[in-house]
Coordinates of C-alpha atoms in Angstrom, one line a residue:
Chain I
X542 CA 111.6 -138.8 16.2
X543 CA 113.1 -139.8 12.8
X544 CA 110.4 -137.9 11.0
X545 CA 111.0 -135.0 13.2
X546 CA 114.7 -135.0 12.5
X547 CA 113.9 -135.2 8.8
X548 CA 111.6 -132.2 9.1
X549 CA 114.2 -130.2 11.0
X550 CA 116.9 -131.1 8.5
X551 CA 114.9 -130.1 5.5
X552 CA 114.0 -126.8 7.2
X553 CA 117.6 -126.2 7.9
X554 CA 118.6 -126.9 4.2
X555 CA 115.9 -124.6 3.0
X556 CA 117.0 -121.9 5.3
X557 CA 120.6 -122.1 4.2
X558 CA 120.3 -122.5 0.5
X559 CA 123.6 -120.9 -0.3
X560 CA 125.5 -123.3 1.9
X561 CA 123.5 -126.2 0.7
X562 CA 124.1 -125.1 -3.0
X563 CA 127.8 -124.9 -2.5
X564 CA 128.0 -128.2 -0.8
X565 CA 125.9 -129.8 -3.5
X566 CA 128.0 -128.1 -6.2
X567 CA 131.1 -129.7 -5.0
X568 CA 129.5 -133.1 -5.2
X569 CA 128.0 -132.4 -8.7
X570 CA 131.3 -131.3 -10.1
X571 CA 133.1 -134.3 -8.7
X572 CA 130.5 -136.8 -9.8
X573 CA 129.8 -135.3 -13.3
X574 CA 133.4 -134.9 -14.3
X575 CA 134.5 -138.4 -13.4
X576 CA 131.5 -140.0 -15.1
X577 CA 131.9 -137.8 -18.2
X578 CA 135.5 -138.5 -18.7
X579 CA 135.4 -142.2 -18.1
X580 CA 132.2 -142.6 -20.2
X581 CA 133.8 -140.7 -23.1
X582 CA 137.0 -142.7 -22.7
X583 CA 135.0 -145.9 -22.9
X584 CA 133.1 -144.6 -25.9
X585 CA 136.3 -143.8 -27.8
X586 CA 137.6 -147.3 -27.0
X587 CA 134.4 -148.8 -28.2
X588 CA 134.6 -146.8 -31.4
X589 CA 138.1 -147.9 -32.1
X590 CA 137.2 -151.5 -31.4
X591 CA 134.4 -151.3 -33.9
X592 CA 136.7 -149.9 -36.5
X593 CA 139.3 -152.5 -35.8
X594 CA 136.9 -155.3 -36.1
X595 CA 135.7 -153.8 -39.4
X596 CA 139.2 -154.4 -40.7
X597 CA 138.6 -158.1 -40.6
X598 CA 138.9 -160.8 -38.0
X599 CA 142.2 -162.6 -37.5
X600 CA 143.5 -161.2 -40.8
X601 CA 147.1 -161.5 -42.0
X602 CA 148.4 -159.5 -44.9
X603 CA 151.4 -160.7 -46.9
X604 CA 153.2 -158.0 -48.9
X605 CA 156.4 -157.9 -50.8
X606 CA 159.1 -155.7 -49.4
X607 CA 160.8 -155.5 -46.0
X608 CA 157.9 -154.1 -44.1
X609 CA 156.3 -150.7 -43.7
X610 CA 158.5 -147.7 -44.0
X611 CA 161.3 -146.4 -46.1
X612 CA 162.7 -149.8 -47.3
X613 CA 159.3 -151.3 -48.0
X614 CA 159.1 -150.0 -51.6
X615 CA 162.3 -151.5 -52.7
X616 CA 162.5 -151.9 -56.5
X617 CA 163.0 -155.3 -58.0
X618 CA 161.2 -157.3 -55.3
X619 CA 158.7 -159.5 -57.1
X620 CA 155.0 -159.4 -56.4
X621 CA 153.1 -162.6 -55.6
X622 CA 151.4 -164.9 -58.0
X623 CA 148.2 -167.0 -58.0
X624 CA 150.4 -170.0 -57.4
X625 CA 151.6 -168.4 -54.1
X626 CA 148.0 -168.0 -53.1
X627 CA 147.2 -171.6 -53.9
X628 CA 150.3 -172.8 -52.1
X629 CA 149.3 -171.0 -49.0
X630 CA 145.8 -172.4 -49.2
X631 CA 147.0 -175.9 -49.6
X632 CA 150.1 -176.0 -47.3
X633 CA 149.2 -173.8 -44.3
X634 CA 147.1 -175.2 -41.5
X635 CA 144.5 -173.2 -39.6
X636 CA 143.5 -170.8 -42.3
X637 CA 139.9 -170.4 -43.3
X638 CA 140.3 -168.2 -46.4
X639 CA 142.9 -166.8 -48.7
X640 CA 142.5 -164.1 -51.2
X641 CA 144.8 -162.2 -53.7
X642 CA 144.6 -158.5 -53.9
X643 CA 145.7 -156.6 -56.9
X644 CA 145.1 -152.9 -56.2
X645 CA 145.7 -149.8 -58.2
X646 CA 144.4 -146.3 -58.2
X647 CA 142.4 -145.4 -61.3
X648 CA 140.2 -142.8 -62.8
X649 CA 136.5 -143.7 -62.8
X650 CA 133.7 -142.0 -64.7
X651 CA 130.0 -142.2 -64.6
X652 CA 128.0 -139.7 -66.7
X653 CA 129.5 -136.3 -65.8
X654 CA 131.1 -137.5 -62.5
X655 CA 134.7 -138.4 -62.5
X656 CA 137.0 -139.3 -59.7
X657 CA 139.9 -141.6 -58.7
X658 CA 139.2 -144.7 -56.8
X659 CA 141.1 -147.8 -55.7
X660 CA 140.4 -150.7 -57.9
X661 CA 140.9 -154.1 -56.3
X662 CA 141.1 -157.3 -58.2
X663 CA 140.4 -160.2 -55.9
X664 CA 138.4 -163.3 -55.4
X665 CA 135.1 -163.9 -53.6
X666 CA 136.9 -164.9 -50.3
X667 CA 138.2 -161.4 -50.0
X668 CA 134.7 -160.1 -48.9
X669 CA 134.5 -162.5 -45.9
X670 CA 138.1 -162.0 -44.9
X671 CA 137.6 -158.3 -44.7
X672 CA 134.1 -158.4 -43.1
X673 CA 132.4 -156.8 -46.1
X674 CA 128.7 -157.2 -46.4
X675 CA 126.4 -156.3 -49.2
X676 CA 123.9 -153.5 -49.0
X677 CA 122.4 -154.2 -52.3
X678 CA 122.9 -156.5 -55.4
X679 CA 125.3 -159.4 -55.4
X680 CA 128.9 -160.5 -55.4
X681 CA 130.4 -161.7 -58.6
X682 CA 129.8 -165.4 -59.4
X683 CA 132.6 -167.9 -59.8
X684 CA 132.1 -168.1 -63.5
X685 CA 132.3 -164.3 -63.7
X686 CA 135.5 -164.6 -61.7
X687 CA 137.1 -167.2 -63.9
X688 CA 136.1 -165.6 -67.1
X689 CA 137.1 -162.1 -66.0
X690 CA 133.7 -160.6 -66.6
X691 CA 133.3 -156.9 -66.7
X692 CA 131.5 -156.7 -63.4
X693 CA 132.3 -154.9 -60.1
X694 CA 131.1 -154.3 -56.6
X695 CA 131.4 -150.7 -55.3
X696 CA 131.9 -149.2 -51.9
X697 CA 129.6 -146.6 -50.4
X698 CA 131.8 -143.6 -51.0
X699 CA 131.9 -144.4 -54.7
X700 CA 128.2 -144.6 -54.8
X701 CA 127.8 -141.2 -53.1
X702 CA 130.4 -139.5 -55.3
X703 CA 129.5 -141.0 -58.7
X704 CA 125.8 -141.7 -58.6
X705 CA 124.3 -138.7 -56.8
X706 CA 121.5 -140.7 -55.2
X707 CA 120.9 -142.9 -58.2
X708 CA 120.6 -146.6 -57.7
X709 CA 124.0 -147.8 -58.9
X710 CA 123.1 -151.4 -59.5
X711 CA 123.1 -152.3 -63.2
X712 CA 124.8 -149.0 -64.2
X713 CA 128.0 -149.0 -66.2
X714 CA 131.0 -147.1 -65.1
X715 CA 134.2 -146.5 -66.9
X716 CA 137.3 -147.7 -65.1
X717 CA 140.5 -146.7 -66.8
X718 CA 139.9 -147.6 -70.4
X719 CA 137.3 -150.3 -69.8
X720 CA 133.7 -150.4 -68.8
X721 CA 132.4 -152.3 -65.8
X722 CA 128.8 -153.1 -64.8
X723 CA 128.0 -152.4 -61.1
X724 CA 126.4 -155.6 -59.7
X725 CA 126.7 -155.0 -55.9
X726 CA 127.0 -152.2 -53.3
X727 CA 128.9 -152.8 -50.1
X728 CA 127.6 -151.6 -46.7
X729 CA 129.6 -148.7 -45.4
X730 CA 132.4 -149.3 -42.9
X731 CA 133.5 -145.8 -42.2
X732 CA 136.9 -144.2 -41.7
X733 CA 139.7 -146.0 -40.2
X734 CA 143.1 -144.5 -39.3
X735 CA 144.4 -145.6 -42.7
X736 CA 141.8 -143.8 -44.9
X737 CA 138.3 -144.3 -46.3
X738 CA 137.7 -148.0 -46.7
X739 CA 134.5 -147.3 -48.6
X740 CA 136.3 -145.6 -51.6
X741 CA 136.8 -148.9 -53.5
X742 CA 135.7 -150.9 -56.4
X743 CA 136.1 -154.7 -56.3
X744 CA 136.3 -156.7 -59.5
X745 CA 137.4 -160.3 -60.2
X746 CA 141.1 -160.5 -60.3
X747 CA 141.0 -161.9 -63.7
X748 CA 139.1 -158.9 -64.9
X749 CA 141.9 -156.6 -63.6
X750 CA 144.5 -158.7 -65.3
X751 CA 142.6 -159.1 -68.6
X752 CA 140.7 -155.9 -69.0
X753 CA 141.9 -153.1 -66.8
X754 CA 145.6 -153.2 -66.4
X755 CA 146.2 -155.3 -69.4
X756 CA 148.9 -157.4 -67.8
X757 CA 148.5 -161.0 -68.7
X758 CA 151.1 -162.4 -66.4
X759 CA 150.0 -163.6 -63.0
X760 CA 152.8 -161.6 -61.3
X761 CA 150.9 -158.6 -60.1
X762 CA 149.3 -159.6 -56.8
X763 CA 150.4 -156.9 -54.4
X764 CA 148.9 -158.4 -51.3
X765 CA 147.7 -161.8 -50.1
X766 CA 145.0 -161.7 -47.4
X767 CA 144.7 -164.6 -45.1
X768 CA 142.0 -165.2 -42.6
X769 CA 143.0 -167.5 -39.7
X770 CA 140.7 -169.9 -38.0
X771 CA 139.3 -168.4 -34.8
X772 CA 141.6 -169.1 -31.8
X773 CA 144.7 -169.8 -33.9
X774 CA 148.1 -168.8 -32.6
X775 CA 148.8 -166.0 -35.0
X776 CA 152.5 -166.0 -34.2
X777 CA 152.9 -169.6 -35.4
X778 CA 150.8 -168.8 -38.5
X779 CA 153.1 -165.9 -39.3
X780 CA 156.1 -168.2 -38.9
X781 CA 154.6 -170.9 -41.1
X782 CA 153.7 -168.5 -43.9
X783 CA 157.1 -166.9 -43.7
X784 CA 158.9 -170.2 -44.1
X785 CA 156.7 -171.2 -47.0
X786 CA 157.2 -168.0 -48.7
X787 CA 161.0 -168.0 -48.2
X788 CA 161.0 -171.4 -49.8
X789 CA 158.9 -170.3 -52.7
X790 CA 161.0 -167.2 -53.3
X791 CA 164.2 -169.2 -53.1
X792 CA 165.7 -167.2 -50.3
X793 CA 169.1 -168.4 -48.9
X794 CA 169.4 -168.7 -45.1
X795 CA 171.6 -165.5 -45.0
X796 CA 169.1 -163.5 -46.9
X797 CA 166.4 -161.4 -45.2
X798 CA 162.8 -161.8 -46.1
X799 CA 161.8 -159.8 -49.1
X800 CA 158.2 -159.9 -48.0
X801 CA 156.5 -159.3 -44.8
X802 CA 153.6 -160.9 -43.0
X803 CA 151.5 -158.4 -41.2
X804 CA 149.0 -159.4 -38.5
X805 CA 146.1 -157.0 -38.2
X806 CA 145.8 -158.1 -34.6
X807 CA 148.9 -156.1 -34.0
X808 CA 147.0 -153.0 -35.1
X809 CA 144.2 -153.9 -32.7
X810 CA 146.6 -154.5 -29.9
X811 CA 148.4 -151.3 -30.4
X812 CA 145.2 -149.3 -30.7
X813 CA 143.5 -150.8 -27.8
X814 CA 146.5 -150.4 -25.6
X815 CA 146.7 -146.7 -26.5
X816 CA 143.0 -146.2 -25.8
X817 CA 143.5 -148.0 -22.5
X818 CA 146.2 -145.5 -21.7
X819 CA 143.9 -142.7 -22.6
X820 CA 141.1 -144.0 -20.5
X821 CA 143.5 -144.4 -17.6
X822 CA 144.7 -140.8 -18.1
X823 CA 141.1 -139.5 -18.3
X824 CA 140.2 -141.4 -15.1
X825 CA 143.2 -139.9 -13.3
X826 CA 142.2 -136.4 -14.4
X827 CA 138.6 -137.2 -13.3
X828 CA 139.9 -138.6 -10.0
X829 CA 141.6 -135.2 -9.4
X830 CA 138.3 -133.4 -10.1
X831 CA 136.5 -135.8 -7.7
X832 CA 139.2 -134.9 -5.1
X833 CA 138.8 -131.2 -5.7
X834 CA 135.0 -131.6 -5.5
X835 CA 135.5 -133.5 -2.2
X836 CA 137.8 -130.7 -0.8
X837 CA 135.2 -128.2 -1.8
X838 CA 132.6 -130.1 0.2
X839 CA 135.0 -130.3 3.2
X840 CA 135.7 -126.6 3.0
X841 CA 132.0 -125.6 3.1
X842 CA 131.4 -128.0 5.9
X843 CA 134.4 -126.8 8.0
X844 CA 133.7 -123.1 7.3
X845 CA 130.2 -123.6 8.7
X846 CA 131.3 -125.5 11.7
X847 CA 131.3 -122.4 14.0
X848 CA 127.9 -121.4 13.0
X849 CA 126.6 -124.9 13.2
X850 CA 128.3 -125.6 16.6
X851 CA 126.4 -122.6 18.0
X852 CA 123.2 -123.9 16.4
X853 CA 123.8 -127.2 18.1
X854 CA 124.4 -125.4 21.4
X855 CA 121.0 -123.5 20.9
X856 CA 119.2 -126.8 20.1
X857 CA 120.8 -128.6 23.1
X858 CA 120.0 -125.7 25.5
X859 CA 116.3 -125.8 24.6
X860 CA 116.1 -129.4 25.3
X861 CA 117.1 -131.3 22.2
X862 CA 118.8 -134.7 22.8
X863 CA 122.3 -135.2 21.4
X864 CA 121.0 -138.0 19.2
X865 CA 118.2 -135.9 17.8
X866 CA 120.7 -133.2 16.7
X867 CA 123.0 -135.9 15.2
X868 CA 120.1 -137.4 13.3
X869 CA 119.2 -134.0 11.9
X870 CA 122.8 -133.4 10.7
X871 CA 123.0 -136.9 9.3
X872 CA 119.8 -136.5 7.3
X873 CA 121.0 -133.1 6.1
X874 CA 124.3 -134.5 4.9
X875 CA 122.7 -137.5 3.3
X876 CA 120.1 -135.5 1.6
X877 CA 122.5 -132.9 0.2
X878 CA 125.0 -135.7 -0.9
X879 CA 122.3 -137.7 -2.6
X880 CA 120.9 -134.6 -4.4
X881 CA 124.4 -133.7 -5.5
X882 CA 125.1 -137.2 -6.6
X883 CA 121.9 -137.6 -8.6
X884 CA 122.2 -134.2 -10.2
X885 CA 125.9 -135.0 -11.0
X886 CA 124.9 -138.3 -12.7
X887 CA 122.1 -136.6 -14.7
X888 CA 124.4 -133.8 -15.7
X889 CA 127.1 -136.3 -16.8
X890 CA 124.5 -138.2 -18.8
X891 CA 123.5 -135.0 -20.7
X892 CA 127.1 -134.0 -21.3
X893 CA 128.1 -137.5 -22.4
X894 CA 125.1 -137.8 -24.8
X895 CA 125.9 -134.4 -26.2
X896 CA 129.6 -134.9 -26.6
X897 CA 129.4 -138.4 -28.0
X898 CA 127.0 -137.0 -30.7
X899 CA 129.4 -134.2 -31.3
X900 CA 132.6 -136.3 -31.7
X901 CA 130.7 -139.2 -33.2
X902 CA 131.5 -142.0 -30.7
X903 CA 129.1 -144.5 -29.3
X904 CA 127.6 -143.7 -25.9
X905 CA 128.8 -146.3 -23.4
X906 CA 126.9 -146.0 -20.1
X907 CA 129.2 -147.4 -17.4
X908 CA 127.1 -148.3 -14.3
X909 CA 130.2 -149.1 -12.3
X910 CA 131.8 -145.6 -12.6
X911 CA 128.4 -144.0 -11.8
X912 CA 128.2 -146.0 -8.6
X913 CA 131.8 -145.4 -7.6
X914 CA 131.8 -141.7 -8.0
X915 CA 128.4 -141.4 -6.4
X916 CA 129.4 -143.4 -3.4
X917 CA 132.7 -141.6 -3.1
X918 CA 131.2 -138.1 -3.0
X919 CA 128.3 -139.1 -1.0
X920 CA 130.6 -140.6 1.6
X921 CA 132.7 -137.4 1.8
X922 CA 129.6 -135.3 2.0
X923 CA 128.1 -137.4 4.8
X924 CA 131.4 -137.8 6.6
X925 CA 132.2 -134.1 6.7
X926 CA 128.7 -133.1 7.4
X927 CA 128.4 -135.5 10.3
X928 CA 131.8 -135.5 11.9
X929 CA 131.7 -131.8 13.2
X930 CA 128.2 -132.3 14.4
X931 CA 129.3 -135.4 16.3
X932 CA 132.0 -133.5 18.0
X933 CA 129.7 -130.5 18.9
X934 CA 126.9 -132.7 20.2
X935 CA 129.3 -134.2 22.8
X936 CA 130.1 -130.8 24.3
X937 CA 128.3 -129.3 27.2
X938 CA 125.6 -127.0 25.7
X939 CA 127.4 -124.0 27.1
X940 CA 130.6 -124.8 25.4
X941 CA 128.9 -125.3 22.1
X942 CA 127.1 -122.0 22.5
X943 CA 130.4 -120.2 23.3
X944 CA 132.2 -121.8 20.3
X945 CA 134.2 -119.2 18.4
Chain H
X329 CA 101.1 -120.8 51.3
X330 CA 104.4 -122.1 52.7
X331 CA 107.4 -121.6 50.4
X332 CA 108.3 -124.7 48.6
X333 CA 112.0 -125.3 48.0
X334 CA 112.8 -125.7 44.2
X335 CA 116.6 -125.5 44.1
X336 CA 119.1 -126.5 46.7
X337 CA 122.9 -126.3 46.3
X338 CA 125.3 -127.5 48.8
X339 CA 129.1 -127.3 48.6
X340 CA 128.9 -126.7 44.8
X341 CA 132.3 -126.2 43.1
X342 CA 133.4 -125.7 39.6
X343 CA 137.0 -125.9 38.5
X344 CA 138.2 -125.0 35.0
X345 CA 141.5 -126.5 33.7
X346 CA 143.8 -128.9 35.4
X347 CA 146.9 -128.9 37.5
X348 CA 148.7 -125.5 37.9
X349 CA 146.5 -123.9 35.4
X350 CA 143.4 -124.9 37.3
X351 CA 141.0 -122.1 38.1
X352 CA 138.3 -122.5 40.7
X353 CA 135.3 -120.5 39.5
X354 CA 132.9 -121.6 42.3
X355 CA 134.3 -122.5 45.7
X356 CA 131.5 -124.2 47.5
X357 CA 128.2 -122.6 47.1
X358 CA 125.3 -123.2 49.4
X359 CA 122.0 -121.8 48.2
X360 CA 118.3 -122.5 48.4
X361 CA 115.7 -121.0 46.1
X362 CA 111.9 -121.4 46.5
X363 CA 109.2 -121.8 43.9
X364 CA 108.1 -118.4 42.6
X365 CA 111.1 -116.4 43.6
X366 CA 112.7 -113.8 41.3
X367 CA 116.4 -114.0 42.2
X368 CA 119.1 -111.7 40.8
X369 CA 122.7 -113.0 40.9
X370 CA 125.2 -110.2 41.0
X371 CA 128.9 -109.8 41.0
X372 CA 131.8 -108.5 39.1
X373 CA 133.1 -110.3 36.0
X374 CA 135.0 -113.4 37.1
X375 CA 133.0 -113.7 40.2
X376 CA 131.5 -117.0 39.0
X377 CA 127.9 -115.7 38.6
X378 CA 127.6 -117.0 35.0
X379 CA 129.2 -120.3 35.8
X380 CA 126.6 -120.7 38.6
X381 CA 123.8 -119.8 36.2
X382 CA 125.0 -122.3 33.6
X383 CA 125.2 -125.1 36.2
X384 CA 121.8 -124.3 37.5
X385 CA 120.4 -124.3 34.0
X386 CA 122.0 -127.7 33.3
X387 CA 124.1 -126.3 30.5
X388 CA 127.3 -127.1 32.4
X389 CA 128.2 -129.7 35.0
X390 CA 129.6 -129.0 38.5
X391 CA 133.0 -130.4 39.6
X392 CA 131.7 -131.4 43.0
X393 CA 128.8 -130.7 45.4
X394 CA 125.2 -131.3 45.2
X395 CA 122.6 -129.6 43.0
X396 CA 119.1 -130.7 43.7
X397 CA 116.3 -129.5 41.5
X398 CA 112.9 -130.5 42.9
X399 CA 114.9 -133.0 45.0
X400 CA 116.4 -134.6 41.9
X401 CA 120.2 -134.7 42.2
X402 CA 121.0 -133.1 38.8
X403 CA 124.8 -133.8 39.0
X404 CA 124.0 -137.5 39.0
X405 CA 121.9 -137.4 35.9
X406 CA 123.0 -138.5 32.5
X407 CA 123.4 -136.2 29.5
X408 CA 120.1 -137.2 28.0
X409 CA 118.2 -136.9 31.3
X410 CA 119.6 -133.4 31.7
X411 CA 118.4 -132.7 28.2
X412 CA 114.9 -133.9 29.2
X413 CA 115.0 -131.7 32.3
X414 CA 115.8 -128.7 30.1
X415 CA 113.1 -129.6 27.6
X416 CA 110.3 -130.0 30.1
X417 CA 111.1 -127.7 33.0
X418 CA 113.7 -125.0 32.1
X419 CA 113.8 -122.0 29.8
X420 CA 116.8 -119.8 28.9
X421 CA 117.4 -116.3 27.9
X422 CA 120.9 -115.3 26.9
X423 CA 122.8 -112.0 26.7
X424 CA 123.4 -112.7 23.0
X425 CA 119.9 -113.9 22.3
X426 CA 121.1 -117.0 20.6
X427 CA 118.3 -117.1 18.0
X428 CA 118.8 -119.2 14.9
X429 CA 119.9 -116.9 12.1
X430 CA 117.8 -116.7 8.9
X431 CA 114.9 -118.2 10.7
X432 CA 111.7 -116.4 11.3
X433 CA 110.6 -115.4 14.8
X434 CA 107.7 -117.8 14.7
X435 CA 110.1 -120.7 13.7
X436 CA 112.5 -119.8 16.4
X437 CA 109.8 -119.9 19.0
X438 CA 108.4 -123.1 17.6
X439 CA 111.8 -124.9 17.9
X440 CA 111.4 -126.2 21.5
X441 CA 107.9 -127.5 20.6
X442 CA 109.3 -129.3 17.6
X443 CA 111.4 -131.4 20.0
X444 CA 108.3 -132.1 22.0
X445 CA 106.8 -133.7 18.9
X446 CA 103.7 -131.4 18.8
X447 CA 101.7 -131.1 15.6
X448 CA 102.2 -128.3 13.2
X449 CA 98.9 -126.6 14.1
X450 CA 99.5 -126.8 17.8
X451 CA 103.1 -125.5 17.4
X452 CA 101.9 -122.5 15.4
X453 CA 99.2 -121.7 17.9
X454 CA 101.4 -121.8 20.9
X455 CA 104.3 -119.9 19.3
X456 CA 101.9 -117.2 18.1
X457 CA 100.4 -116.9 21.6
X458 CA 103.9 -116.6 23.2
X459 CA 105.0 -114.0 20.7
X460 CA 101.7 -112.1 21.3
X461 CA 102.4 -112.2 25.1
X462 CA 105.8 -110.6 24.6
X463 CA 104.3 -107.9 22.5
X464 CA 105.4 -109.0 19.0
X465 CA 102.1 -110.2 17.4
X466 CA 103.1 -108.5 14.1
X467 CA 106.7 -109.8 13.8
X468 CA 106.0 -113.5 13.3
X469 CA 107.6 -113.7 9.9
X470 CA 110.6 -111.4 10.6
X471 CA 114.1 -112.9 10.8
X472 CA 116.3 -111.9 13.7
X473 CA 118.4 -109.6 11.4
X474 CA 115.2 -107.7 10.7
X475 CA 114.5 -107.1 14.4
X476 CA 115.9 -104.6 17.0
X477 CA 117.9 -105.9 19.9
X478 CA 114.9 -105.5 22.3
X479 CA 112.6 -107.3 19.9
X480 CA 115.1 -110.1 19.4
X481 CA 115.4 -110.5 23.2
X482 CA 111.6 -110.7 23.4
X483 CA 111.6 -113.4 20.7
X484 CA 114.1 -115.2 22.9
X485 CA 111.8 -114.8 25.9
X486 CA 108.9 -116.1 23.9
X487 CA 111.0 -119.1 22.9
X488 CA 111.9 -119.7 26.6
X489 CA 108.3 -119.4 27.9
X490 CA 106.5 -121.2 25.0
X491 CA 106.9 -124.5 26.8
X492 CA 105.5 -123.1 30.1
X493 CA 108.7 -123.8 32.0
X494 CA 108.8 -124.0 35.8
X495 CA 112.1 -122.0 36.0
X496 CA 113.5 -119.3 33.7
X497 CA 117.2 -118.7 33.6
X498 CA 118.4 -115.3 32.3
X499 CA 122.0 -114.6 31.7
X500 CA 122.5 -110.8 31.5
X501 CA 119.3 -110.5 29.5
X502 CA 119.6 -106.8 29.2
X503 CA 123.4 -106.7 28.6
X504 CA 123.1 -105.8 25.0
X505 CA 120.1 -103.5 25.3
X506 CA 119.7 -99.7 25.9
X507 CA 117.9 -98.4 29.0
X508 CA 114.4 -98.1 27.6
X509 CA 114.4 -101.6 26.1
X510 CA 116.0 -102.8 29.3
X511 CA 113.0 -101.5 31.2
X512 CA 110.6 -103.2 28.7
X513 CA 112.3 -106.6 29.0
X514 CA 112.5 -106.4 32.8
X515 CA 108.8 -105.5 33.0
X516 CA 108.1 -108.5 30.9
X517 CA 110.1 -110.8 33.1
X518 CA 108.5 -109.4 36.2
X519 CA 105.1 -110.0 34.7
X520 CA 106.0 -113.6 33.9
X521 CA 107.1 -114.0 37.6
X522 CA 104.0 -112.5 39.0
X523 CA 101.3 -113.7 36.6
X524 CA 102.5 -117.1 35.7
X525 CA 104.4 -117.9 38.8
X526 CA 107.6 -118.7 36.9
X527 CA 110.7 -118.9 39.1
X528 CA 113.3 -116.6 37.6
X529 CA 117.0 -116.7 38.1
X530 CA 118.8 -113.8 36.5
X531 CA 122.4 -112.8 36.3
X532 CA 123.3 -109.2 36.0
X533 CA 125.9 -106.7 37.1
X534 CA 123.7 -103.7 37.0
X535 CA 122.0 -102.6 40.3
X536 CA 119.2 -101.0 38.3
X537 CA 118.3 -104.4 36.7
X538 CA 118.8 -106.3 39.9
X539 CA 116.3 -104.0 41.6
X540 CA 113.5 -105.7 39.7
X541 CA 114.1 -108.9 41.5
X542 CA 112.8 -110.0 45.0
X543 CA 116.1 -111.2 46.2
X544 CA 119.7 -110.4 45.3
X545 CA 122.6 -112.9 45.7
X546 CA 126.0 -111.3 45.4
X547 CA 129.0 -113.4 44.4
X548 CA 132.6 -112.6 44.7
X549 CA 135.5 -114.8 43.8
X550 CA 133.4 -118.0 43.7
X551 CA 131.7 -117.4 47.1
X552 CA 128.4 -115.9 48.2
X553 CA 129.1 -112.5 49.5
X554 CA 125.6 -111.5 50.5
X555 CA 122.0 -112.7 50.1
X556 CA 119.4 -109.9 50.6
X557 CA 115.7 -109.4 50.0
X558 CA 114.8 -106.5 47.9
X559 CA 112.4 -103.8 48.5
X560 CA 111.0 -104.0 45.0
X561 CA 110.3 -100.7 43.4
X562 CA 107.3 -102.0 41.5
X563 CA 106.1 -104.1 44.5
X564 CA 103.1 -102.1 45.2

């Protein structure tokens, strides 16, 4: 009997392809749109998370000035010194690395290529704090760092722009008025909201001070990067560093900080909360499309009730049992819903793969949303396919036949 | 051969609606029909003839009274049992044909066989034979919309007789047909009655159509007005 109902149901679907197509279309649209939107939202979140983690883990940045914004570039506020760096290293608990950063924008030349890059004077620890890894070559050695040797490690953008596919290792480039030998190439990190991180040249801080800028004083460290031990309370760390720096800068209790400690986790928090909002928004929009798809299914089902009620009347009058008719309708509804759900998932997969390539985000397959949207549409399909049939099969055959 | 009683009604009533709005379509019908009879039920609209036909065909249930089919009290049967009675013993022909749309003649005729669980080959064979017997051997693949009214009704007759029913119920079978196709359909029904011994109950309001039957029962306002034997014109 089950097989029979299956057979009759499939015949009935084949016979009414338009109706079947419209029903399935509602499910496909609902399922595909929800999955696409949520998957793309997830992908965007993932992309942002990757970029955030490329900034460095648990990193704090100490800069002179009141903070970001108009008042940050106040004149007369002193930069930091290597003594500040050493003081932080020795007196603050729960930090794993400290590095000075002395950055400036300078012209760089290699053969005929010339451009302007950011030159960063720092120490070896900087690379680990900022999650840099080598693609080729080596970092500068500690003796090179101490002596201020004319060596540098370049970012991927510098390689692309200056070297035209040549191997940069061992080549000499002109930076400002001095010449630097390229000893290492960093692995690319990509764009972050704040610009191209790979457009950089790292040299020992002593090299900057002695050869490039020519300053001999130690008073030109613009930023101190601090990496916290995993799991540290970063608020407490910010407070500790602040009080140490206030003390070292001789600030009176009534004076504001003339430096600021910036926790990169704040960026991470802000970005991830905004992507979360976006994902929620997308899910809401997708939910509406699922609902619209569902209403589409209902409409098709309800519009065909009259015709189908008469069909039920005919079947009953020639001797079909009510449960046979019901089984037929159930099989029809399940078949259509499942086809719609599967096609919807496949369609979403194709769209997501295409779009994530196009806007360059990772493809994040989310099994949960696939299941939810499939089950939701399938339930609506089955419910609205089955409910009218249930009502009709309870009528006397003659009432079903006369249904207007 | 002594006439064997097939259908017996006693005190059969049918009321539609409830309370003040109640309308009694049948007011206590007593009737007996023998195996092999061709009975026409006549009456004006609202006389209760269609209601009677639907109850006899187990498409509708009586409000009170007894309806015995082969001594089975049908009014006491459950829904599924009545379905099984329809499946195995009864056939229907409707005024509006009631064929499945977008479905070929062959598949329409096969439908009752599908519910009997016959194999595909057997279904095809029986359906084809039935369509041939109603004179439509070349319309197997046509859908109802591609057939004339008379042809559709013949497909419906083929569907009704493909299961070799004991009794055939026809509710105004010629109501939607012109006079020449009416004659074709009525000749076909008469043949079925004569050659296959199928008992036929037919509702009509046309004297001309009723004249094909052996016996004419006239209804008026839910009661039997007259019950007469016909002098059949093709009874030669």
